[in-house]
PDB file of C-alpha atoms in Angstrom:
ATOM      1  CA  MET A1288      18.183 -72.198  41.777  1.00  0.00           C
ATOM      2  CA  PRO A1289      16.661 -75.717  41.863  1.00  0.00           C
ATOM      3  CA  SER A1290      18.506 -78.735  40.453  1.00  0.00           C
ATOM      4  CA  PHE A1291      19.129 -78.634  36.697  1.00  0.00           C
ATOM      5  CA  LYS A1292      21.571 -79.662  33.975  1.00  0.00           C
ATOM      6  CA  HIS A1293      23.260 -77.468  31.375  1.00  0.00           C
ATOM      7  CA  GLU A1294      25.500 -78.097  28.380  1.00  0.00           C
ATOM      8  CA  PHE A1295      28.444 -75.924  29.371  1.00  0.00           C
ATOM      9  CA  TYR A1296      31.663 -76.036  31.355  1.00  0.00           C
ATOM     10  CA  ALA A1297      31.992 -73.699  34.307  1.00  0.00           C
ATOM     11  CA  ILE A1298      34.707 -72.774  36.771  1.00  0.00           C
ATOM     12  CA  ALA A1299      34.026 -70.658  39.838  1.00  0.00           C
ATOM     13  CA  LEU A1300      36.309 -68.963  42.319  1.00  0.00           C
ATOM     14  CA  LYS A1301      34.535 -68.368  45.621  1.00  0.00           C
ATOM     15  CA  LEU A1302      36.338 -65.901  47.851  1.00  0.00           C
ATOM     16  CA  ASP A1303      33.796 -65.268  50.579  1.00  0.00           C
ATOM     17  CA  GLY A1304      30.096 -65.297  51.372  1.00  0.00           C
ATOM     18  CA  SER A1305      27.328 -67.541  52.638  1.00  0.00           C
ATOM     19  CA  GLY A1306      25.021 -69.921  50.840  1.00  0.00           C
ATOM     20  CA  TYR A1307      26.030 -73.044  48.959  1.00  0.00           C
ATOM     21  CA  THR A1308      26.575 -74.519  45.548  1.00  0.00           C
ATOM     22  CA  LYS A1309      26.215 -78.265  45.067  1.00  0.00           C
ATOM     23  CA  THR A1310      27.342 -80.424  42.154  1.00  0.00           C
ATOM     24  CA  GLY A1311      27.050 -84.186  42.277  1.00  0.00           C
ATOM     25  CA  ASN A1312      27.632 -85.224  45.896  1.00  0.00           C
ATOM     26  CA  HIS A1313      29.774 -82.283  46.958  1.00  0.00           C
ATOM     27  CA  SER A1314      28.852 -78.883  48.340  1.00  0.00           C
ATOM     28  CA  THR A1315      30.766 -75.633  48.808  1.00  0.00           C
ATOM     29  CA  GLU A1316      28.625 -74.536  51.739  1.00  0.00           C
ATOM     30  CA  ASN A1317      30.377 -71.956  53.933  1.00  0.00           C
ATOM     31  CA  LEU A1318      33.787 -72.668  52.420  1.00  0.00           C
ATOM     32  CA  LYS A1319      36.123 -69.760  51.753  1.00  0.00           C
ATOM     33  CA  ALA A1320      38.705 -69.414  48.974  1.00  0.00           C
ATOM     34  CA  THR A1321      37.686 -72.427  46.935  1.00  0.00           C
ATOM     35  CA  ILE A1322      37.582 -73.416  43.286  1.00  0.00           C
ATOM     36  CA  PHE A1323      34.743 -75.566  42.023  1.00  0.00           C
ATOM     37  CA  PHE A1324      33.677 -76.572  38.546  1.00  0.00           C
ATOM     38  CA  ASN A1325      30.779 -78.031  36.585  1.00  0.00           C
ATOM     39  CA  SER A1326      30.818 -80.025  33.369  1.00  0.00           C
ATOM     40  CA  PRO A1327      27.979 -80.655  30.922  1.00  0.00           C
ATOM     41  CA  TYR A1328      25.008 -82.706  32.134  1.00  0.00           C
ATOM     42  CA  GLN A1329      26.008 -82.754  35.788  1.00  0.00           C
ATOM     43  CA  ILE A1330      23.157 -82.010  38.170  1.00  0.00           C
ATOM     44  CA  THR A1331      23.821 -78.759  40.002  1.00  0.00           C
ATOM     45  CA  ASN A1332      21.889 -76.384  42.254  1.00  0.00           C
ATOM     46  CA  TRP A1333      22.623 -73.410  44.440  1.00  0.00           C
ATOM     47  CA  ASP A1334      21.301 -70.985  47.035  1.00  0.00           C
ATOM     48  CA  ILE A1335      23.684 -68.039  47.017  1.00  0.00           C
ATOM     49  CA  ALA A1336      23.288 -65.111  49.385  1.00  0.00           C
ATOM     50  CA  PRO A1337      23.961 -61.488  48.303  1.00  0.00           C
ATOM     51  CA  ASP A1338      27.251 -61.488  50.207  1.00  0.00           C
ATOM     52  CA  TRP A1339      28.777 -64.109  47.861  1.00  0.00           C
ATOM     53  CA  GLU A1340      32.078 -62.863  46.436  1.00  0.00           C
ATOM     54  CA  GLY A1341      34.006 -64.364  43.572  1.00  0.00           C
ATOM     55  CA  TYR A1342      34.078 -65.074  39.851  1.00  0.00           C
ATOM     56  CA  TYR A1343      32.320 -67.502  37.551  1.00  0.00           C
ATOM     57  CA  ILE A1344      33.128 -68.324  33.947  1.00  0.00           C
ATOM     58  CA  ILE A1345      30.875 -70.447  31.724  1.00  0.00           C
ATOM     59  CA  PHE A1346      31.990 -71.610  28.289  1.00  0.00           C
ATOM     60  CA  SER A1347      31.156 -74.172  25.639  1.00  0.00           C
ATOM     61  CA  GLU A1348      33.343 -76.881  24.163  1.00  0.00           C
ATOM     62  CA  ASP A1349      33.205 -74.989  20.859  1.00  0.00           C
ATOM     63  CA  PHE A1350      34.862 -72.029  22.567  1.00  0.00           C
ATOM     64  CA  TYR A1351      37.632 -74.284  23.858  1.00  0.00           C
ATOM     65  CA  ARG A1352      38.167 -75.940  20.466  1.00  0.00           C
ATOM     66  CA  ARG A1353      38.252 -72.702  18.480  1.00  0.00           C
ATOM     67  CA  GLU A1354      42.064 -72.733  18.307  1.00  0.00           C
ATOM     68  CA  ASN A1355      42.277 -76.413  17.371  1.00  0.00           C
ATOM     69  CA  PHE A1356      39.055 -78.157  16.389  1.00  0.00           C
ATOM     70  CA  LYS A1357      40.646 -81.595  16.904  1.00  0.00           C
ATOM     71  CA  LYS A1358      41.376 -80.977  20.581  1.00  0.00           C
ATOM     72  CA  GLN A1359      38.986 -82.565  23.078  1.00  0.00           C
ATOM     73  CA  ILE A1360      38.602 -80.775  26.392  1.00  0.00           C
ATOM     74  CA  GLY A1361      37.838 -84.054  28.170  1.00  0.00           C
ATOM     75  CA  GLN A1362      41.123 -85.567  27.037  1.00  0.00           C
ATOM     76  CA  GLU A1363      43.157 -82.506  27.940  1.00  0.00           C
ATOM     77  CA  PHE A1364      41.397 -81.958  31.270  1.00  0.00           C
ATOM     78  CA  PRO A1365      39.788 -85.238  32.375  1.00  0.00           C
ATOM     79  CA  PHE A1366      39.018 -83.825  35.824  1.00  0.00           C
ATOM     80  CA  LEU A1367      36.123 -81.942  34.198  1.00  0.00           C
ATOM     81  CA  LEU A1368      34.331 -85.235  33.564  1.00  0.00           C
ATOM     82  CA  VAL A1369      34.576 -86.598  37.089  1.00  0.00           C
ATOM     83  CA  ASP A1370      31.087 -87.341  38.367  1.00  0.00           C
ATOM     84  CA  ASN A1371      31.574 -86.221  41.980  1.00  0.00           C
ATOM     85  CA  ASN A1372      33.968 -83.303  41.759  1.00  0.00           C
ATOM     86  CA  ILE A1373      35.321 -81.832  44.958  1.00  0.00           C
ATOM     87  CA  PRO A1374      35.708 -78.167  45.937  1.00  0.00           C
ATOM     88  CA  LEU A1375      39.392 -77.291  45.802  1.00  0.00           C
ATOM     89  CA  THR A1376      40.795 -75.163  48.593  1.00  0.00           C
ATOM     90  CA  ILE A1377      43.379 -72.549  47.643  1.00  0.00           C
ATOM     91  CA  ASN A1378      45.880 -70.509  49.609  1.00  0.00           C
ATOM     92  CA  ASP A1379      46.173 -66.713  49.536  1.00  0.00           C
ATOM     93  CA  THR A1380      48.908 -66.724  46.895  1.00  0.00           C
ATOM     94  CA  ASP A1381      46.909 -68.917  44.511  1.00  0.00           C
ATOM     95  CA  ALA A1382      43.800 -66.837  45.190  1.00  0.00           C
ATOM     96  CA  VAL A1383      45.573 -63.674  44.008  1.00  0.00           C
ATOM     97  CA  THR A1384      46.724 -65.436  40.832  1.00  0.00           C
ATOM     98  CA  PHE A1385      43.218 -66.650  40.058  1.00  0.00           C
ATOM     99  CA  ILE A1386      41.698 -63.240  40.818  1.00  0.00           C
ATOM    100  CA  ASN A1387      44.089 -61.512  38.410  1.00  0.00           C
ATOM    101  CA  THR A1388      43.343 -64.012  35.649  1.00  0.00           C
ATOM    102  CA  PHE A1389      39.566 -63.765  36.095  1.00  0.00           C
ATOM    103  CA  GLU A1390      39.865 -59.967  36.131  1.00  0.00           C
ATOM    104  CA  GLU A1391      41.734 -60.037  32.818  1.00  0.00           C
ATOM    105  CA  ILE A1392      39.028 -62.219  31.256  1.00  0.00           C
ATOM    106  CA  TYR A1393      36.297 -59.926  32.570  1.00  0.00           C
ATOM    107  CA  LYS A1394      38.060 -56.817  31.276  1.00  0.00           C
ATOM    108  CA  GLU A1395      38.468 -58.288  27.785  1.00  0.00           C
ATOM    109  CA  HIS A1396      34.873 -59.479  27.772  1.00  0.00           C
ATOM    110  CA  GLN A1397      33.626 -55.985  28.652  1.00  0.00           C
ATOM    111  CA  ASN A1398      35.880 -54.227  26.145  1.00  0.00           C
ATOM    112  CA  SER A1399      35.335 -56.633  23.238  1.00  0.00           C
ATOM    113  CA  GLY A1400      38.363 -55.099  21.563  1.00  0.00           C
ATOM    114  CA  GLU A1401      40.677 -56.460  18.912  1.00  0.00           C
ATOM    115  CA  LEU A1402      41.862 -59.977  19.820  1.00  0.00           C
ATOM    116  CA  SER A1403      39.761 -59.931  23.014  1.00  0.00           C
ATOM    117  CA  ARG A1404      38.317 -63.349  22.240  1.00  0.00           C
ATOM    118  CA  GLU A1405      41.770 -64.836  21.737  1.00  0.00           C
ATOM    119  CA  ILE A1406      43.014 -63.304  24.988  1.00  0.00           C
ATOM    120  CA  MET A1407      39.990 -64.662  26.879  1.00  0.00           C
ATOM    121  CA  TYR A1408      40.620 -68.095  25.396  1.00  0.00           C
ATOM    122  CA  HIS A1409      44.255 -68.211  26.541  1.00  0.00           C
ATOM    123  CA  HIS A1410      43.429 -66.911  30.031  1.00  0.00           C
ATOM    124  CA  THR A1411      40.722 -69.570  30.311  1.00  0.00           C
ATOM    125  CA  ASN A1412      43.299 -72.174  29.326  1.00  0.00           C
ATOM    126  CA  VAL A1413      45.588 -70.932  32.107  1.00  0.00           C
ATOM    127  CA  ILE A1414      42.759 -71.342  34.623  1.00  0.00           C
ATOM    128  CA  LEU A1415      42.049 -74.856  33.373  1.00  0.00           C
ATOM    129  CA  TYR A1416      45.677 -75.922  33.771  1.00  0.00           C
ATOM    130  CA  LYS A1417      45.922 -74.407  37.251  1.00  0.00           C
ATOM    131  CA  VAL A1418      42.700 -76.118  38.352  1.00  0.00           C
ATOM    132  CA  ALA A1419      43.940 -79.405  36.854  1.00  0.00           C
ATOM    133  CA  ARG A1420      47.096 -79.166  38.976  1.00  0.00           C
ATOM    134  CA  LEU A1421      45.123 -78.389  42.125  1.00  0.00           C
ATOM    135  CA  PHE A1422      42.708 -81.225  41.437  1.00  0.00           C
ATOM    136  CA  LYS A1423      45.484 -83.746  40.970  1.00  0.00           C
ATOM    137  CA  GLU A1424      47.296 -82.671  44.126  1.00  0.00           C
ATOM    138  CA  GLN A1425      44.207 -82.665  46.336  1.00  0.00           C
ATOM    139  CA  SER A1426      42.623 -85.772  44.852  1.00  0.00           C
ATOM    140  CA  HIS A1427      45.792 -87.803  45.357  1.00  0.00           C
ATOM    141  CA  ALA A1428      45.893 -86.642  48.932  1.00  0.00           C
ATOM    142  CA  SER A1429      42.273 -87.504  49.705  1.00  0.00           C
ATOM    143  CA  ASP A1430      41.260 -90.338  47.365  1.00  0.00           C
ATOM    144  CA  LEU A1431      43.167 -93.615  47.114  1.00  0.00           C
ATOM    145  CA  ASN A1432      41.007 -94.672  44.176  1.00  0.00           C
ATOM    146  CA  PHE A1433      41.894 -91.609  42.126  1.00  0.00           C
ATOM    147  CA  THR A1434      43.996 -93.564  39.598  1.00  0.00           C
ATOM    148  CA  GLN A1435      41.151 -95.913  38.742  1.00  0.00           C
ATOM    149  CA  ARG A1436      38.685 -93.055  38.595  1.00  0.00           C
ATOM    150  CA  ASP A1437      41.033 -91.108  36.346  1.00  0.00           C
ATOM    151  CA  ASN A1438      41.291 -94.133  34.039  1.00  0.00           C
ATOM    152  CA  ASP A1439      37.500 -94.407  33.907  1.00  0.00           C
ATOM    153  CA  VAL A1440      37.163 -90.727  33.061  1.00  0.00           C
ATOM    154  CA  THR A1441      39.791 -91.065  30.324  1.00  0.00           C
ATOM    155  CA  LEU A1442      37.904 -94.008  28.814  1.00  0.00           C
ATOM    156  CA  VAL A1443      34.661 -92.032  28.695  1.00  0.00           C
ATOM    157  CA  SER A1444      36.543 -89.103  27.171  1.00  0.00           C
ATOM    158  CA  ARG A1445      37.904 -91.403  24.453  1.00  0.00           C
ATOM    159  CA  PHE A1446      34.373 -92.688  23.892  1.00  0.00           C
ATOM    160  CA  LYS A1447      33.035 -89.147  23.420  1.00  0.00           C
ATOM    161  CA  SER A1448      35.866 -88.365  21.000  1.00  0.00           C
ATOM    162  CA  LEU A1449      35.116 -91.516  19.010  1.00  0.00           C
ATOM    163  CA  ILE A1450      31.479 -90.500  18.699  1.00  0.00           C
ATOM    164  CA  GLN A1451      32.521 -87.251  17.040  1.00  0.00           C
ATOM    165  CA  THR A1452      35.116 -88.729  14.690  1.00  0.00           C
ATOM    166  CA  SER A1453      32.879 -91.648  13.718  1.00  0.00           C
ATOM    167  CA  PHE A1454      30.433 -89.278  12.038  1.00  0.00           C
ATOM    168  CA  TYR A1455      32.994 -87.459   9.930  1.00  0.00           C
ATOM    169  CA  PRO A1456      31.991 -87.489   6.232  1.00  0.00           C
ATOM    170  CA  ASP A1457      32.894 -90.274   3.805  1.00  0.00           C
ATOM    171  CA  LEU A1458      33.957 -92.923   6.292  1.00  0.00           C
ATOM    172  CA  ASP A1459      33.487 -96.563   5.393  1.00  0.00           C
ATOM    173  CA  PHE A1460      32.459 -98.785   8.281  1.00  0.00           C
ATOM    174  CA  GLU A1461      31.822-101.910   6.199  1.00  0.00           C
ATOM    175  CA  ASN A1462      28.307-102.475   7.545  1.00  0.00           C
ATOM    176  CA  SER A1463      29.258-101.479  11.098  1.00  0.00           C
ATOM    177  CA  GLU A1464      26.876 -99.050  12.766  1.00  0.00           C
ATOM    178  CA  PRO A1465      28.214 -96.007  14.630  1.00  0.00           C
ATOM    179  CA  HIS A1466      24.728 -95.641  16.165  1.00  0.00           C
ATOM    180  CA  LYS A1467      25.267 -98.684  18.381  1.00  0.00           C
ATOM    181  CA  VAL A1468      27.110 -98.891  21.699  1.00  0.00           C
ATOM    182  CA  GLN A1469      28.647-102.195  20.584  1.00  0.00           C
ATOM    183  CA  PHE A1470      30.486-100.372  17.769  1.00  0.00           C
ATOM    184  CA  TYR A1471      32.370 -98.189  20.275  1.00  0.00           C
ATOM    185  CA  ALA A1472      32.818-100.921  22.861  1.00  0.00           C
ATOM    186  CA  ASN A1473      34.646-103.001  20.234  1.00  0.00           C
ATOM    187  CA  LYS A1474      36.992-100.121  19.439  1.00  0.00           C
ATOM    188  CA  LEU A1475      37.655 -99.433  23.129  1.00  0.00           C
ATOM    189  CA  LEU A1476      38.050-103.149  23.937  1.00  0.00           C
ATOM    190  CA  VAL A1477      35.447-103.127  26.703  1.00  0.00           C
ATOM    191  CA  HIS A1478      32.071-104.765  27.224  1.00  0.00           C
ATOM    192  CA  PRO A1479      29.087-102.597  26.156  1.00  0.00           C
ATOM    193  CA  ASN A1480      27.567-102.896  29.630  1.00  0.00           C
ATOM    194  CA  HIS A1481      30.789-101.638  31.207  1.00  0.00           C
ATOM    195  CA  LEU A1482      30.949 -98.694  28.799  1.00  0.00           C
ATOM    196  CA  ASN A1483      27.318 -97.881  29.503  1.00  0.00           C
ATOM    197  CA  ALA A1484      27.815 -98.040  33.285  1.00  0.00           C
ATOM    198  CA  LEU A1485      30.874 -95.761  33.197  1.00  0.00           C
ATOM    199  CA  SER A1486      29.139 -93.304  30.888  1.00  0.00           C
ATOM    200  CA  LYS A1487      26.097 -93.157  33.145  1.00  0.00           C
ATOM    201  CA  ARG A1488      28.172 -92.694  36.291  1.00  0.00           C
ATOM    202  CA  ILE A1489      30.499 -90.031  34.919  1.00  0.00           C
ATOM    203  CA  THR A1490      28.171 -88.012  32.662  1.00  0.00           C
ATOM    204  CA  THR A1491      24.722 -89.075  34.024  1.00  0.00           C
ATOM    205  CA  TYR A1492      23.848 -90.081  30.448  1.00  0.00           C
ATOM    206  CA  SER A1493      23.911 -93.623  29.098  1.00  0.00           C
ATOM    207  CA  ALA A1494      26.303 -94.478  26.270  1.00  0.00           C
ATOM    208  CA  SER A1495      23.465 -94.639  23.752  1.00  0.00           C
ATOM    209  CA  GLU A1496      22.100 -91.279  24.950  1.00  0.00           C
ATOM    210  CA  LEU A1497      25.475 -89.629  24.292  1.00  0.00           C
ATOM    211  CA  ILE A1498      25.523 -91.137  20.804  1.00  0.00           C
ATOM    212  CA  TYR A1499      21.966 -90.012  20.087  1.00  0.00           C
ATOM    213  CA  LYS A1500      22.630 -86.515  21.408  1.00  0.00           C
ATOM    214  CA  HIS A1501      25.537 -86.072  18.996  1.00  0.00           C
ATOM    215  CA  MET A1502      23.589 -87.528  16.072  1.00  0.00           C
ATOM    216  CA  LEU A1503      20.626 -85.282  16.797  1.00  0.00           C
ATOM    217  CA  GLY A1504      22.839 -82.197  16.902  1.00  0.00           C
ATOM    218  CA  LEU A1505      24.352 -83.097  13.527  1.00  0.00           C
ATOM    219  CA  ALA A1506      20.938 -83.823  12.039  1.00  0.00           C
ATOM    220  CA  LYS A1507      19.461 -80.510  13.200  1.00  0.00           C
ATOM    221  CA  SER A1508      22.466 -78.591  11.899  1.00  0.00           C
ATOM    222  CA  LYS A1509      22.229 -80.227   8.465  1.00  0.00           C
ATOM    223  CA  LEU A1510      18.466 -79.639   8.292  1.00  0.00           C
ATOM    224  CA  GLN A1511      18.826 -75.983   9.279  1.00  0.00           C
ATOM    225  CA  ASN A1512      21.974 -75.013   7.432  1.00  0.00           C
ATOM    226  CA  THR A1513      22.023 -77.073   4.215  1.00  0.00           C
ATOM    227  CA  ASN A1514      19.715 -77.821   1.301  1.00  0.00           C
ATOM    228  CA  LYS A1515      20.506 -81.523   1.383  1.00  0.00           C
ATOM    229  CA  SER A1516      17.566 -83.870   1.122  1.00  0.00           C
ATOM    230  CA  ILE A1517      16.478 -85.914   4.120  1.00  0.00           C
ATOM    231  CA  LYS A1518      17.667 -88.997   2.249  1.00  0.00           C
ATOM    232  CA  GLU A1519      21.148 -87.486   1.818  1.00  0.00           C
ATOM    233  CA  ILE A1520      21.300 -86.514   5.492  1.00  0.00           C
ATOM    234  CA  ALA A1521      20.241 -90.026   6.495  1.00  0.00           C
ATOM    235  CA  PHE A1522      23.081 -91.532   4.472  1.00  0.00           C
ATOM    236  CA  GLU A1523      25.584 -89.022   5.912  1.00  0.00           C
ATOM    237  CA  LEU A1524      24.572 -90.233   9.374  1.00  0.00           C
ATOM    238  CA  TYR A1525      25.229 -93.795   8.173  1.00  0.00           C
ATOM    239  CA  TYR A1526      21.619 -94.930   8.007  1.00  0.00           C
ATOM    240  CA  ASN A1527      21.141 -97.460   5.230  1.00  0.00           C
ATOM    241  CA  TYR A1528      17.432 -96.664   5.064  1.00  0.00           C
ATOM    242  CA  PRO A1529      16.113 -93.064   5.305  1.00  0.00           C
ATOM    243  CA  ASN A1530      12.947 -94.204   7.118  1.00  0.00           C
ATOM    244  CA  HIS A1531      15.147 -95.458   9.980  1.00  0.00           C
ATOM    245  CA  PHE A1532      16.604 -91.959  10.302  1.00  0.00           C
ATOM    246  CA  THR A1533      13.120 -90.417  10.244  1.00  0.00           C
ATOM    247  CA  LYS A1534      11.977 -92.815  12.953  1.00  0.00           C
ATOM    248  CA  PHE A1535      15.014 -91.937  15.106  1.00  0.00           C
ATOM    249  CA  PHE A1536      14.519 -88.184  14.639  1.00  0.00           C
ATOM    250  CA  LYS A1537      10.818 -88.296  15.466  1.00  0.00           C
ATOM    251  CA  LYS A1538      11.427 -90.399  18.562  1.00  0.00           C
ATOM    252  CA  GLN A1539      13.976 -87.872  19.830  1.00  0.00           C
ATOM    253  CA  THR A1540      12.106 -84.670  18.956  1.00  0.00           C
ATOM    254  CA  GLY A1541       8.449 -85.576  18.503  1.00  0.00           C
ATOM    255  CA  ILE A1542       8.390 -84.300  14.909  1.00  0.00           C
ATOM    256  CA  THR A1543       9.689 -85.505  11.549  1.00  0.00           C
ATOM    257  CA  PRO A1544      12.874 -84.094   9.958  1.00  0.00           C
ATOM    258  CA  GLY A1545      10.751 -82.410   7.297  1.00  0.00           C
ATOM    259  CA  ALA A1546       8.554 -80.701   9.876  1.00  0.00           C
ATOM    260  CA  PHE A1547      11.629 -79.570  11.812  1.00  0.00           C
ATOM    261  CA  ARG A1548      13.133 -78.058   8.664  1.00  0.00           C
ATOM    262  CA  LYS A1549       9.922 -76.117   7.920  1.00  0.00           C
TER     263      LYS A1549
END
């Protein structure tokens, strides 16, 4: 698989086998009994041989937030947003625990019985907490700059959370613009250039690109799933002038909001 980006979270348990998987600057080539993970927008690629053994789970943030829509996975598990994540080695005891948990998820996914989704969610949460503990232990042991990196990741996580909450309905920003990086930099008490640099390093997207991605998702959802006029949607996205919204949408997609709706 050549290099690409996806919009999901993934956690893999590699037990044995040849080939490699690479995310950021780290590779799992020829490592046994390791945990590695991907977060949205990271560049990843792999060349896995048929003898690869292990488990892989891929899930969206919506899946994680299904039990509590206000929870942010990046705040709960900031290790997922680290730009250059490291493969985590595990001992035999931990490997058995992970295997059993992945097996339970797989069984529920295949059965699709009553409460299967809820059971898969809670098992996934267990995996996340166990990986978080491993990451903290092994990062502290190998990276003296972990504290600063953790702080940077937390800041970007707060930024992503602010993007979501800033577009909740009926907020009054008193002429402030939640489309601008400066708006969030002021709230986070950092310089816009610093916020942009951290965002780019940790997510590979600039601060403005993260804002635009969220706005575009909201716009498409409203155009597809509501009968609201384009003018109403523009105002809900805090554009004072609908033509500014149309210009933004066309720049991002190549077509007008009206054409997208049709």
